[in-house]
Amino acid sequence: MTDPTPDVPESDAVDESVLVAARRAKLLRLRDELKVEPFGSRLDGLIELAQARRLFCEEAHLARELASKAARDAAASGAPVASGAPVTQLPDARVEVRVAGRVVQHRDMGKIVFAWLRDASGDLQVSVSKSEVDSLSFELAKMLDYGDIISIEGRVGRTQRGEVCVWAASVTMQCKSVEPPPGKWHGLHDAEVRYRRRYVDMSANPETMRVFEARSRILQSIRRFMDGRGYLEVETPMMQSLAGGAAARPFVTHHNALGMPLFMRVAPELYLKRLLVGGMRRVYEINRNFRNEGVDRSHNPEFTALEAYEAFGDYHTMLELTESLIHGLAVEAAASSAAASSASADANSAQAVTGQPRLPFGDLSIDYSRPFARVTYRELFTRALGFPVEDTAAVRAKAAADHIEGAGTKNSWLLVNELFERHAEALLDPARPTFVLDYPSAISPLTRPMRGNEAIAERWDLFIAGMEIGPAYTELNDPDIQRAKLTEQLAGADVEESTFRSLDEDFLTALQVGMPPAGGMGLGIDRLVMLLTNSQSIRDVILFPLMRPVGASLATPQGGTE
RNA sequence: GAUUGCGUAGCUCAGUCGGUAGAGCAAGCGGCUUUUAACCGCUAGGUCCUGGGUUCAAGUCCCAGCGCAAUCACCA
């Protein structure tokens, strides 16, 4: 190689749009001409923009206005200034602050520059007057681009129009942005770009930031609630040699050193139950499950679930726990949205005060007041279908009429459940959280049958806004029945299912050691966050939802067929 | 996996019956010391998702592919 390779390939510069080129030119100018480091360094003593806004004091502002006007008049009249001090050294009661943020608006008026900064707490204007800052600071202020991150030292005042702002004493570049951001006014609407490049979404759309802040607070509240009830938070394997605990297709991966396949877990259930065997009385886990299924508005292949088990509890224990948890979360959400809309005494805030939490969800207004609605499976089934679950002939006839596969051959209970999902769930009031209780045992292999009515499993499912939020069970702790049910379930598996399903012998051994009677519960956290933040898609509450790669070729591992 | 819709400048969007690619904001240059989607003048900016086809002529019509969205299927 005889040609020296330039630091920056020429081709990059050629391909760049004029927008990027303009920003790169400014980057060079900062370094070469202004001798400024464009990417900043540690900064202590920063306060949030919202906090700086709260430090505004009208009296201090007015006093400062009077003092500087007097000084200007004196200078204009040629009279000697009494104090002899320049304006910048007059007493000034306005609070001094140091703030930083991303530039989201920029107006260069010639000898004064206005810019809006944004941080997670909100937006705040900064004003840079040529007569009040050093020449470097002013030059920086003039050459700002939308997207740059700067810090400002100055005093909190306001403009003639009443806009609270920081009047800069100095301006420092903290990070030059080289990538053109989306438009300042319309923001970023393209759902695809919002999900693929969430960082742009977050800085361009403050609502997005609010949703994920809310998600974080919700998770904190859940942990506080569970901890308060004496539950211990644990973490169990997400890579398992057997994927059990749910009838879902797992993702398969491979451990090189051990030379063995591994499954991403579809549920933590079998491990959490082992902990009950081990002696933990109340355990919960909040973590990811992975299911190799389709993607839609309420499904992401990896999703966050809460699972909780309480020794010596049952499904009624878990119902009270769940109802209390979700009610509490809804009250908090209603209160914080009421606080957000502050002074306006709208319906929501009034209801929050009276403990009647009502939260909007799309076109619905969901009422989370206690108690949630309850209905039994068989009651709902009969109401929807017009015949009871035991009427096998009617079940088969209706299944055939609905063109359900295997209407004549399948186990009647499986048909019952198909019919239930098609017809009965639609009867539930989407605006009222509803517990559906007492499912057929035949479709609940990990659930203890009701004593005295073996056909019914002590299980409920919670539905809100038409979504299944989570189930709960009185757990089965008879090892022999458990083995029989799991074996029976395996026997019904098709060819594909049998490649990833097998009997978890160690789990059965654990049950033989002995698990106390227990209640268990699972909650889909993403769906719950959707409800509490009025988000219509699960992708709006997952920071980085799964997207197909674009442009780059897909990796095709061996065995990749079809 | 199926069906339908969408893909045009950095962003938000127009683009008529198939006839030279448009606007606002953003960008560059100039002006302006209190702006509030600032304003005024000038300038530049396009793989119309990709690849084929029909046609004298395709952003527009047809076919295939890619991505996204909605609905469905899968899914304790």
mmCIF file of C-alpha atoms in Angstrom, chain A residues 155-523:
data_model
loop_
_atom_site.group_PDB
_atom_site.id
_atom_site.type_symbol
_atom_site.label_atom_id
_atom_site.label_comp_id
_atom_site.label_asym_id
_atom_site.label_seq_id
_atom_site.Cartn_x
_atom_site.Cartn_y
_atom_site.Cartn_z
ATOM 1 C CA ARG A 155 -29.481 32.579 35.795
ATOM 2 C CA VAL A 156 -33.132 31.668 35.752
ATOM 3 C CA GLY A 157 -35.282 34.507 34.429
ATOM 4 C CA ARG A 158 -37.854 35.006 31.759
ATOM 5 C CA THR A 159 -38.347 36.716 28.454
ATOM 6 C CA GLN A 160 -40.585 39.679 27.637
ATOM 7 C CA ARG A 161 -43.227 37.212 26.538
ATOM 8 C CA GLY A 162 -43.107 35.538 29.959
ATOM 9 C CA GLU A 163 -41.247 32.398 28.908
ATOM 10 C CA VAL A 164 -39.119 31.109 31.763
ATOM 11 C CA CYS A 165 -35.573 30.586 30.540
ATOM 12 C CA VAL A 166 -31.981 30.401 31.612
ATOM 13 C CA TRP A 167 -30.098 33.532 30.606
ATOM 14 C CA ALA A 168 -26.748 32.116 29.666
ATOM 15 C CA ALA A 169 -23.463 33.273 31.101
ATOM 16 C CA SER A 170 -21.634 30.566 29.194
ATOM 17 C CA VAL A 171 -22.411 27.861 26.657
ATOM 18 C CA THR A 172 -20.508 24.584 26.352
ATOM 19 C CA MET A 173 -20.807 21.961 23.617
ATOM 20 C CA GLN A 174 -21.317 18.553 25.248
ATOM 21 C CA CYS A 175 -22.010 16.471 22.167
ATOM 22 C CA LYS A 176 -22.157 17.502 18.547
ATOM 23 C CA SER A 177 -24.930 15.601 16.777
ATOM 24 C CA VAL A 178 -23.915 14.466 13.331
ATOM 25 C CA GLU A 179 -27.122 12.687 12.320
ATOM 26 C CA PRO A 180 -30.020 14.858 11.211
ATOM 27 C CA PRO A 181 -32.943 14.351 13.611
ATOM 28 C CA PRO A 182 -36.583 14.089 12.584
ATOM 29 C CA GLY A 183 -38.474 17.304 12.145
ATOM 30 C CA LYS A 184 -38.846 19.510 15.170
ATOM 31 C CA TRP A 185 -42.512 20.066 14.763
ATOM 32 C CA HIS A 186 -44.139 16.908 13.475
ATOM 33 C CA GLY A 187 -41.875 14.648 15.474
ATOM 34 C CA LEU A 188 -41.516 11.062 14.373
ATOM 35 C CA HIS A 189 -44.680 9.216 13.388
ATOM 36 C CA ASP A 190 -43.372 6.307 11.351
ATOM 37 C CA ALA A 191 -43.991 3.290 13.605
ATOM 38 C CA GLU A 192 -41.236 1.310 11.959
ATOM 39 C CA VAL A 193 -38.583 3.930 12.666
ATOM 40 C CA ARG A 194 -39.907 4.474 16.185
ATOM 41 C CA TYR A 195 -39.415 0.785 17.022
ATOM 42 C CA ARG A 196 -36.157 0.267 15.168
ATOM 43 C CA ARG A 197 -34.493 3.413 16.439
ATOM 44 C CA ARG A 198 -36.128 3.917 19.815
ATOM 45 C CA TYR A 199 -33.531 6.485 20.846
ATOM 46 C CA VAL A 200 -34.831 8.812 18.156
ATOM 47 C CA ASP A 201 -38.432 8.114 19.182
ATOM 48 C CA MET A 202 -37.644 8.895 22.810
ATOM 49 C CA SER A 203 -35.958 12.204 22.155
ATOM 50 C CA ALA A 204 -38.404 13.304 19.466
ATOM 51 C CA ASN A 205 -41.607 12.185 21.205
ATOM 52 C CA PRO A 206 -41.820 13.017 24.908
ATOM 53 C CA GLU A 207 -44.912 10.771 25.202
ATOM 54 C CA THR A 208 -42.686 7.803 24.504
ATOM 55 C CA MET A 209 -40.424 8.769 27.376
ATOM 56 C CA ARG A 210 -43.501 9.084 29.629
ATOM 57 C CA VAL A 211 -44.655 5.561 28.738
ATOM 58 C CA PHE A 212 -41.348 3.971 29.638
ATOM 59 C CA GLU A 213 -41.029 6.013 32.806
ATOM 60 C CA ALA A 214 -44.487 4.761 33.720
ATOM 61 C CA ARG A 215 -43.429 1.205 32.934
ATOM 62 C CA SER A 216 -40.474 1.539 35.265
ATOM 63 C CA ARG A 217 -42.685 2.907 38.052
ATOM 64 C CA ILE A 218 -45.201 0.105 37.527
ATOM 65 C CA LEU A 219 -42.463 -2.504 37.904
ATOM 66 C CA GLN A 220 -41.253 -0.766 41.052
ATOM 67 C CA SER A 221 -44.786 -0.788 42.451
ATOM 68 C CA ILE A 222 -45.256 -4.466 41.684
ATOM 69 C CA ARG A 223 -42.033 -5.348 43.473
ATOM 70 C CA ARG A 224 -42.949 -3.176 46.439
ATOM 71 C CA PHE A 225 -46.362 -4.825 46.611
ATOM 72 C CA MET A 226 -45.011 -8.354 46.411
ATOM 73 C CA ASP A 227 -42.207 -7.635 48.858
ATOM 74 C CA GLY A 228 -44.771 -6.128 51.216
ATOM 75 C CA ARG A 229 -46.668 -9.395 51.184
ATOM 76 C CA GLY A 230 -43.609 -11.328 52.176
ATOM 77 C CA TYR A 231 -42.736 -12.640 48.734
ATOM 78 C CA LEU A 232 -39.124 -13.326 47.856
ATOM 79 C CA GLU A 233 -37.970 -12.308 44.394
ATOM 80 C CA VAL A 234 -35.891 -14.960 42.632
ATOM 81 C CA GLU A 235 -34.338 -15.599 39.241
ATOM 82 C CA THR A 236 -34.580 -19.018 37.658
ATOM 83 C CA PRO A 237 -32.993 -20.291 34.434
ATOM 84 C CA MET A 238 -33.969 -18.771 31.131
ATOM 85 C CA MET A 239 -31.906 -21.359 29.273
ATOM 86 C CA GLN A 240 -33.233 -24.789 30.008
ATOM 87 C CA SER A 241 -32.524 -28.283 28.751
ATOM 88 C CA LEU A 242 -36.274 -28.891 28.836
ATOM 89 C CA ALA A 243 -38.785 -26.153 28.081
ATOM 90 C CA GLY A 244 -41.691 -26.870 30.389
ATOM 91 C CA GLY A 245 -44.443 -25.117 32.251
ATOM 92 C CA ALA A 246 -46.468 -24.003 29.254
ATOM 93 C CA ALA A 247 -47.701 -25.522 26.020
ATOM 94 C CA ALA A 248 -45.778 -23.151 23.774
ATOM 95 C CA ARG A 249 -43.136 -23.624 21.104
ATOM 96 C CA PRO A 250 -39.727 -22.750 22.450
ATOM 97 C CA PHE A 251 -36.716 -21.149 20.779
ATOM 98 C CA VAL A 252 -33.825 -23.530 20.408
ATOM 99 C CA THR A 253 -30.201 -22.604 20.928
ATOM 100 C CA HIS A 254 -26.996 -24.520 21.411
ATOM 101 C CA HIS A 255 -24.259 -24.669 24.012
ATOM 102 C CA ASN A 256 -20.920 -25.138 22.278
ATOM 103 C CA ALA A 257 -18.673 -26.355 25.099
ATOM 104 C CA LEU A 258 -21.243 -28.790 26.418
ATOM 105 C CA GLY A 259 -22.311 -29.732 22.918
ATOM 106 C CA MET A 260 -25.982 -29.760 23.746
ATOM 107 C CA PRO A 261 -29.167 -28.062 22.667
ATOM 108 C CA LEU A 262 -30.820 -25.604 25.019
ATOM 109 C CA PHE A 263 -34.279 -24.135 25.027
ATOM 110 C CA MET A 264 -35.162 -20.586 25.935
ATOM 111 C CA ARG A 265 -37.745 -20.905 28.635
ATOM 112 C CA VAL A 266 -41.436 -20.571 27.887
ATOM 113 C CA ALA A 267 -42.297 -20.267 31.597
ATOM 114 C CA PRO A 268 -40.475 -20.308 34.948
ATOM 115 C CA GLU A 269 -43.215 -22.373 36.578
ATOM 116 C CA LEU A 270 -41.460 -25.690 37.107
ATOM 117 C CA TYR A 271 -38.449 -24.027 38.719
ATOM 118 C CA LEU A 272 -40.499 -21.808 40.999
ATOM 119 C CA LYS A 273 -42.389 -24.864 42.218
ATOM 120 C CA ARG A 274 -39.086 -26.557 42.981
ATOM 121 C CA LEU A 275 -38.411 -23.607 45.272
ATOM 122 C CA LEU A 276 -41.641 -24.330 47.147
ATOM 123 C CA VAL A 277 -40.407 -27.892 47.511
ATOM 124 C CA GLY A 278 -37.150 -26.466 48.822
ATOM 125 C CA GLY A 279 -38.997 -24.564 51.504
ATOM 126 C CA MET A 280 -39.609 -21.058 50.219
ATOM 127 C CA ARG A 281 -43.076 -20.024 51.304
ATOM 128 C CA ARG A 282 -43.754 -17.152 48.900
ATOM 129 C CA VAL A 283 -41.733 -16.578 45.741
ATOM 130 C CA TYR A 284 -42.071 -14.505 42.626
ATOM 131 C CA GLU A 285 -40.092 -13.836 39.517
ATOM 132 C CA ILE A 286 -40.402 -10.993 37.048
ATOM 133 C CA ASN A 287 -38.547 -11.845 33.903
ATOM 134 C CA ARG A 288 -38.669 -12.735 30.249
ATOM 135 C CA ASN A 289 -40.352 -15.689 28.657
ATOM 136 C CA PHE A 290 -39.714 -16.622 25.043
ATOM 137 C CA ARG A 291 -42.315 -18.193 22.826
ATOM 138 C CA ASN A 292 -41.781 -19.094 19.217
ATOM 139 C CA GLU A 293 -45.066 -17.747 17.962
ATOM 140 C CA GLY A 294 -46.549 -15.091 15.766
ATOM 141 C CA VAL A 295 -46.353 -11.390 16.435
ATOM 142 C CA ASP A 296 -49.353 -9.124 16.789
ATOM 143 C CA ARG A 297 -50.677 -6.257 18.816
ATOM 144 C CA SER A 298 -50.552 -8.224 22.044
ATOM 145 C CA HIS A 299 -47.741 -10.703 21.365
ATOM 146 C CA ASN A 300 -43.992 -10.180 21.245
ATOM 147 C CA PRO A 301 -41.773 -13.293 21.061
ATOM 148 C CA GLU A 302 -40.045 -12.258 24.254
ATOM 149 C CA PHE A 303 -42.286 -10.835 26.913
ATOM 150 C CA THR A 304 -42.102 -10.063 30.583
ATOM 151 C CA ALA A 305 -44.196 -12.043 33.013
ATOM 152 C CA LEU A 306 -44.732 -12.057 36.741
ATOM 153 C CA GLU A 307 -45.156 -15.483 38.246
ATOM 154 C CA ALA A 308 -45.887 -15.918 41.933
ATOM 155 C CA TYR A 309 -46.407 -18.946 44.166
ATOM 156 C CA GLU A 310 -47.698 -19.007 47.692
ATOM 157 C CA ALA A 311 -47.428 -22.135 49.807
ATOM 158 C CA PHE A 312 -50.646 -23.069 51.589
ATOM 159 C CA GLY A 313 -52.587 -20.730 49.346
ATOM 160 C CA ASP A 314 -55.001 -21.605 46.552
ATOM 161 C CA TYR A 315 -56.476 -19.882 43.537
ATOM 162 C CA HIS A 316 -58.677 -17.731 45.738
ATOM 163 C CA THR A 317 -55.566 -16.517 47.544
ATOM 164 C CA MET A 318 -54.113 -15.583 44.182
ATOM 165 C CA LEU A 319 -57.305 -13.881 43.092
ATOM 166 C CA GLU A 320 -57.247 -11.585 46.091
ATOM 167 C CA LEU A 321 -53.540 -10.931 45.523
ATOM 168 C CA THR A 322 -53.994 -10.123 41.842
ATOM 169 C CA GLU A 323 -57.072 -7.992 42.300
ATOM 170 C CA SER A 324 -55.393 -6.028 45.027
ATOM 171 C CA LEU A 325 -52.213 -5.570 42.985
ATOM 172 C CA ILE A 326 -53.911 -4.409 39.793
ATOM 173 C CA HIS A 327 -56.383 -2.213 41.630
ATOM 174 C CA GLY A 328 -53.492 -0.521 43.402
ATOM 175 C CA LEU A 329 -51.591 -0.009 40.157
ATOM 176 C CA ALA A 330 -54.679 1.473 38.526
ATOM 177 C CA VAL A 331 -55.195 3.856 41.433
ATOM 178 C CA GLU A 332 -51.596 5.014 41.101
ATOM 179 C CA ALA A 333 -51.906 5.395 37.342
ATOM 180 C CA ALA A 334 -55.141 7.359 37.670
ATOM 181 C CA ALA A 335 -53.592 9.572 40.320
ATOM 182 C CA SER A 336 -50.496 10.302 38.264
ATOM 183 C CA SER A 337 -52.485 11.074 35.128
ATOM 184 C CA ALA A 338 -54.684 13.333 37.237
ATOM 185 C CA ALA A 339 -51.572 15.036 38.561
ATOM 186 C CA ALA A 340 -50.295 15.396 35.008
ATOM 187 C CA SER A 341 -53.450 17.177 33.954
ATOM 188 C CA SER A 342 -53.049 19.078 37.247
ATOM 189 C CA ALA A 343 -55.435 21.930 37.879
ATOM 190 C CA SER A 344 -58.010 20.859 35.338
ATOM 191 C CA ALA A 345 -60.560 19.098 37.509
ATOM 192 C CA ASP A 346 -61.513 16.528 34.921
ATOM 193 C CA ALA A 347 -63.489 13.373 35.481
ATOM 194 C CA ASN A 348 -60.441 11.176 35.883
ATOM 195 C CA SER A 349 -58.918 13.140 38.728
ATOM 196 C CA ALA A 350 -62.219 13.279 40.559
ATOM 197 C CA GLN A 351 -62.580 9.540 40.308
ATOM 198 C CA ALA A 352 -59.031 8.975 41.441
ATOM 199 C CA VAL A 353 -59.708 10.992 44.554
ATOM 200 C CA THR A 354 -62.812 8.993 45.369
ATOM 201 C CA GLY A 355 -60.941 5.733 44.846
ATOM 202 C CA GLN A 356 -62.835 4.875 41.681
ATOM 203 C CA PRO A 357 -59.963 4.324 39.298
ATOM 204 C CA ARG A 358 -61.022 4.638 35.717
ATOM 205 C CA LEU A 359 -58.408 4.532 32.997
ATOM 206 C CA PRO A 360 -58.860 5.189 29.294
ATOM 207 C CA PHE A 361 -57.846 2.444 26.920
ATOM 208 C CA GLY A 362 -58.507 3.290 23.303
ATOM 209 C CA ASP A 363 -62.262 3.837 23.039
ATOM 210 C CA LEU A 364 -62.857 2.181 26.402
ATOM 211 C CA SER A 365 -62.937 3.635 29.883
ATOM 212 C CA ILE A 366 -61.952 0.758 32.103
ATOM 213 C CA ASP A 367 -63.232 0.665 35.650
ATOM 214 C CA TYR A 368 -60.721 -0.953 37.987
ATOM 215 C CA SER A 369 -62.731 -0.535 41.159
ATOM 216 C CA ARG A 370 -62.985 -3.536 43.436
ATOM 217 C CA PRO A 371 -64.267 -6.111 43.303
ATOM 218 C CA PHE A 372 -63.513 -7.065 39.707
ATOM 219 C CA ALA A 373 -66.254 -9.001 37.929
ATOM 220 C CA ARG A 374 -66.358 -12.779 38.450
ATOM 221 C CA VAL A 375 -68.029 -15.432 36.375
ATOM 222 C CA THR A 376 -67.580 -19.171 36.207
ATOM 223 C CA TYR A 377 -66.443 -20.862 33.044
ATOM 224 C CA ARG A 378 -69.479 -23.102 32.798
ATOM 225 C CA GLU A 379 -71.912 -20.264 33.458
ATOM 226 C CA LEU A 380 -70.322 -18.132 30.760
ATOM 227 C CA PHE A 381 -70.225 -21.099 28.395
ATOM 228 C CA THR A 382 -73.889 -21.897 28.870
ATOM 229 C CA ARG A 383 -74.833 -18.248 28.438
ATOM 230 C CA ALA A 384 -72.839 -18.002 25.203
ATOM 231 C CA LEU A 385 -73.608 -21.372 23.623
ATOM 232 C CA GLY A 386 -77.037 -22.187 24.998
ATOM 233 C CA PHE A 387 -76.092 -25.638 26.276
ATOM 234 C CA PRO A 388 -73.931 -26.877 29.144
ATOM 235 C CA VAL A 389 -70.359 -28.095 28.779
ATOM 236 C CA GLU A 390 -71.424 -31.665 29.610
ATOM 237 C CA ASP A 391 -73.762 -31.890 26.611
ATOM 238 C CA THR A 392 -71.228 -33.731 24.488
ATOM 239 C CA ALA A 393 -73.573 -34.173 21.562
ATOM 240 C CA ALA A 394 -74.362 -30.467 21.441
ATOM 241 C CA VAL A 395 -70.676 -29.662 21.778
ATOM 242 C CA ARG A 396 -69.746 -31.847 18.834
ATOM 243 C CA ALA A 397 -72.614 -30.523 16.755
ATOM 244 C CA LYS A 398 -71.681 -26.914 17.393
ATOM 245 C CA ALA A 399 -68.001 -27.661 16.775
ATOM 246 C CA ALA A 400 -68.904 -29.244 13.453
ATOM 247 C CA ALA A 401 -71.088 -26.273 12.574
ATOM 248 C CA ASP A 402 -68.126 -23.989 13.361
ATOM 249 C CA HIS A 403 -65.837 -26.095 11.172
ATOM 250 C CA ILE A 404 -63.561 -26.794 14.103
ATOM 251 C CA GLU A 405 -60.931 -29.359 13.235
ATOM 252 C CA GLY A 406 -61.558 -32.754 14.821
ATOM 253 C CA ALA A 407 -65.152 -32.006 15.750
ATOM 254 C CA GLY A 408 -65.995 -35.676 15.640
ATOM 255 C CA THR A 409 -62.809 -37.155 17.028
ATOM 256 C CA LYS A 410 -61.130 -34.746 19.448
ATOM 257 C CA ASN A 411 -61.637 -34.943 23.164
ATOM 258 C CA SER A 412 -64.877 -33.169 23.905
ATOM 259 C CA TRP A 413 -63.225 -30.882 26.429
ATOM 260 C CA LEU A 414 -60.809 -29.561 23.840
ATOM 261 C CA LEU A 415 -63.798 -28.723 21.662
ATOM 262 C CA VAL A 416 -65.500 -27.084 24.620
ATOM 263 C CA ASN A 417 -62.493 -24.845 25.042
ATOM 264 C CA GLU A 418 -62.384 -23.959 21.338
ATOM 265 C CA LEU A 419 -66.033 -22.986 21.497
ATOM 266 C CA PHE A 420 -65.448 -21.076 24.689
ATOM 267 C CA GLU A 421 -62.658 -19.032 23.184
ATOM 268 C CA ARG A 422 -64.691 -18.309 20.069
ATOM 269 C CA HIS A 423 -67.994 -17.424 21.641
ATOM 270 C CA ALA A 424 -67.829 -16.994 25.383
ATOM 271 C CA GLU A 425 -64.865 -14.663 25.818
ATOM 272 C CA ALA A 426 -66.643 -12.174 23.577
ATOM 273 C CA LEU A 427 -69.422 -11.846 26.170
ATOM 274 C CA LEU A 428 -67.080 -10.395 28.752
ATOM 275 C CA ASP A 429 -67.404 -6.659 29.339
ATOM 276 C CA PRO A 430 -64.087 -5.274 28.063
ATOM 277 C CA ALA A 431 -64.418 -2.246 30.324
ATOM 278 C CA ARG A 432 -64.574 -4.379 33.464
ATOM 279 C CA PRO A 433 -61.666 -6.563 34.591
ATOM 280 C CA THR A 434 -63.216 -10.022 34.841
ATOM 281 C CA PHE A 435 -62.079 -13.224 36.489
ATOM 282 C CA VAL A 436 -63.309 -16.340 34.714
ATOM 283 C CA LEU A 437 -63.219 -19.154 37.264
ATOM 284 C CA ASP A 438 -63.212 -22.943 37.320
ATOM 285 C CA TYR A 439 -61.892 -24.223 34.013
ATOM 286 C CA PRO A 440 -62.290 -27.812 32.858
ATOM 287 C CA SER A 441 -59.631 -30.082 34.342
ATOM 288 C CA ALA A 442 -59.007 -31.641 30.966
ATOM 289 C CA ILE A 443 -57.352 -28.491 29.661
ATOM 290 C CA SER A 444 -55.473 -27.619 32.852
ATOM 291 C CA PRO A 445 -52.831 -30.315 33.362
ATOM 292 C CA LEU A 446 -50.889 -28.512 36.098
ATOM 293 C CA THR A 447 -53.946 -27.599 38.140
ATOM 294 C CA ARG A 448 -55.456 -29.391 41.073
ATOM 295 C CA PRO A 449 -58.995 -30.572 40.398
ATOM 296 C CA MET A 450 -61.702 -29.289 42.665
ATOM 297 C CA ARG A 451 -62.274 -31.620 45.601
ATOM 298 C CA GLY A 452 -65.585 -33.335 45.009
ATOM 299 C CA ASN A 453 -65.778 -32.302 41.348
ATOM 300 C CA GLU A 454 -62.794 -33.700 39.548
ATOM 301 C CA ALA A 455 -63.921 -32.349 36.156
ATOM 302 C CA ILE A 456 -63.282 -28.799 37.293
ATOM 303 C CA ALA A 457 -59.860 -27.322 37.852
ATOM 304 C CA GLU A 458 -59.288 -24.642 40.437
ATOM 305 C CA ARG A 459 -58.117 -22.097 37.972
ATOM 306 C CA TRP A 460 -59.060 -18.609 36.846
ATOM 307 C CA ASP A 461 -58.103 -16.367 33.964
ATOM 308 C CA LEU A 462 -58.250 -12.591 34.166
ATOM 309 C CA PHE A 463 -59.513 -10.689 31.132
ATOM 310 C CA ILE A 464 -59.296 -6.946 30.646
ATOM 311 C CA ALA A 465 -60.224 -5.133 27.437
ATOM 312 C CA GLY A 466 -60.529 -8.435 25.646
ATOM 313 C CA MET A 467 -56.962 -9.411 26.503
ATOM 314 C CA GLU A 468 -55.957 -12.346 28.626
ATOM 315 C CA ILE A 469 -53.840 -10.817 31.343
ATOM 316 C CA GLY A 470 -52.998 -13.937 33.265
ATOM 317 C CA PRO A 471 -54.109 -17.177 34.868
ATOM 318 C CA ALA A 472 -53.880 -18.579 38.381
ATOM 319 C CA TYR A 473 -54.206 -22.052 39.782
ATOM 320 C CA THR A 474 -54.475 -24.140 42.833
ATOM 321 C CA GLU A 475 -51.325 -26.053 42.060
ATOM 322 C CA LEU A 476 -51.300 -29.795 41.715
ATOM 323 C CA ASN A 477 -48.972 -31.334 44.279
ATOM 324 C CA ASP A 478 -49.909 -34.992 44.022
ATOM 325 C CA PRO A 479 -46.896 -36.438 42.162
ATOM 326 C CA ASP A 480 -48.772 -39.433 40.793
ATOM 327 C CA ILE A 481 -51.637 -37.404 39.326
ATOM 328 C CA GLN A 482 -49.148 -34.891 37.996
ATOM 329 C CA ARG A 483 -47.174 -37.618 36.260
ATOM 330 C CA ALA A 484 -50.307 -39.104 34.787
ATOM 331 C CA LYS A 485 -51.539 -35.750 33.455
ATOM 332 C CA LEU A 486 -48.190 -34.742 31.964
ATOM 333 C CA THR A 487 -47.791 -38.151 30.370
ATOM 334 C CA GLU A 488 -51.263 -37.923 28.918
ATOM 335 C CA GLN A 489 -50.507 -34.461 27.558
ATOM 336 C CA LEU A 490 -47.300 -35.743 25.957
ATOM 337 C CA ALA A 491 -49.171 -38.591 24.330
ATOM 338 C CA GLY A 492 -51.353 -36.043 22.595
ATOM 339 C CA ALA A 493 -48.398 -34.162 21.161
ATOM 340 C CA ASP A 494 -47.946 -34.119 17.412
ATOM 341 C CA VAL A 495 -44.674 -34.928 15.650
ATOM 342 C CA GLU A 496 -43.335 -31.399 15.843
ATOM 343 C CA GLU A 497 -44.328 -30.925 19.461
ATOM 344 C CA SER A 498 -42.592 -34.118 20.477
ATOM 345 C CA THR A 499 -39.265 -32.651 19.307
ATOM 346 C CA PHE A 500 -39.274 -30.147 22.147
ATOM 347 C CA ARG A 501 -41.611 -31.713 24.694
ATOM 348 C CA SER A 502 -40.532 -34.330 27.154
ATOM 349 C CA LEU A 503 -41.264 -35.340 30.687
ATOM 350 C CA ASP A 504 -39.391 -33.287 33.284
ATOM 351 C CA GLU A 505 -38.420 -36.184 35.525
ATOM 352 C CA ASP A 506 -36.590 -33.969 37.989
ATOM 353 C CA PHE A 507 -39.711 -31.865 38.462
ATOM 354 C CA LEU A 508 -41.710 -35.006 39.181
ATOM 355 C CA THR A 509 -39.028 -36.151 41.591
ATOM 356 C CA ALA A 510 -39.306 -32.799 43.342
ATOM 357 C CA LEU A 511 -43.041 -33.318 43.742
ATOM 358 C CA GLN A 512 -42.308 -36.716 45.249
ATOM 359 C CA VAL A 513 -40.079 -35.012 47.782
ATOM 360 C CA GLY A 514 -43.171 -33.003 48.514
ATOM 361 C CA MET A 515 -44.559 -29.605 47.628
ATOM 362 C CA PRO A 516 -46.964 -27.929 50.014
ATOM 363 C CA PRO A 517 -50.389 -27.116 48.650
ATOM 364 C CA ALA A 518 -50.037 -23.784 46.897
ATOM 365 C CA GLY A 519 -51.613 -21.111 44.781
ATOM 366 C CA GLY A 520 -49.793 -19.910 41.691
ATOM 367 C CA MET A 521 -50.361 -16.925 39.443
ATOM 368 C CA GLY A 522 -48.966 -15.454 36.225
ATOM 369 C CA LEU A 523 -49.397 -11.952 34.870
#
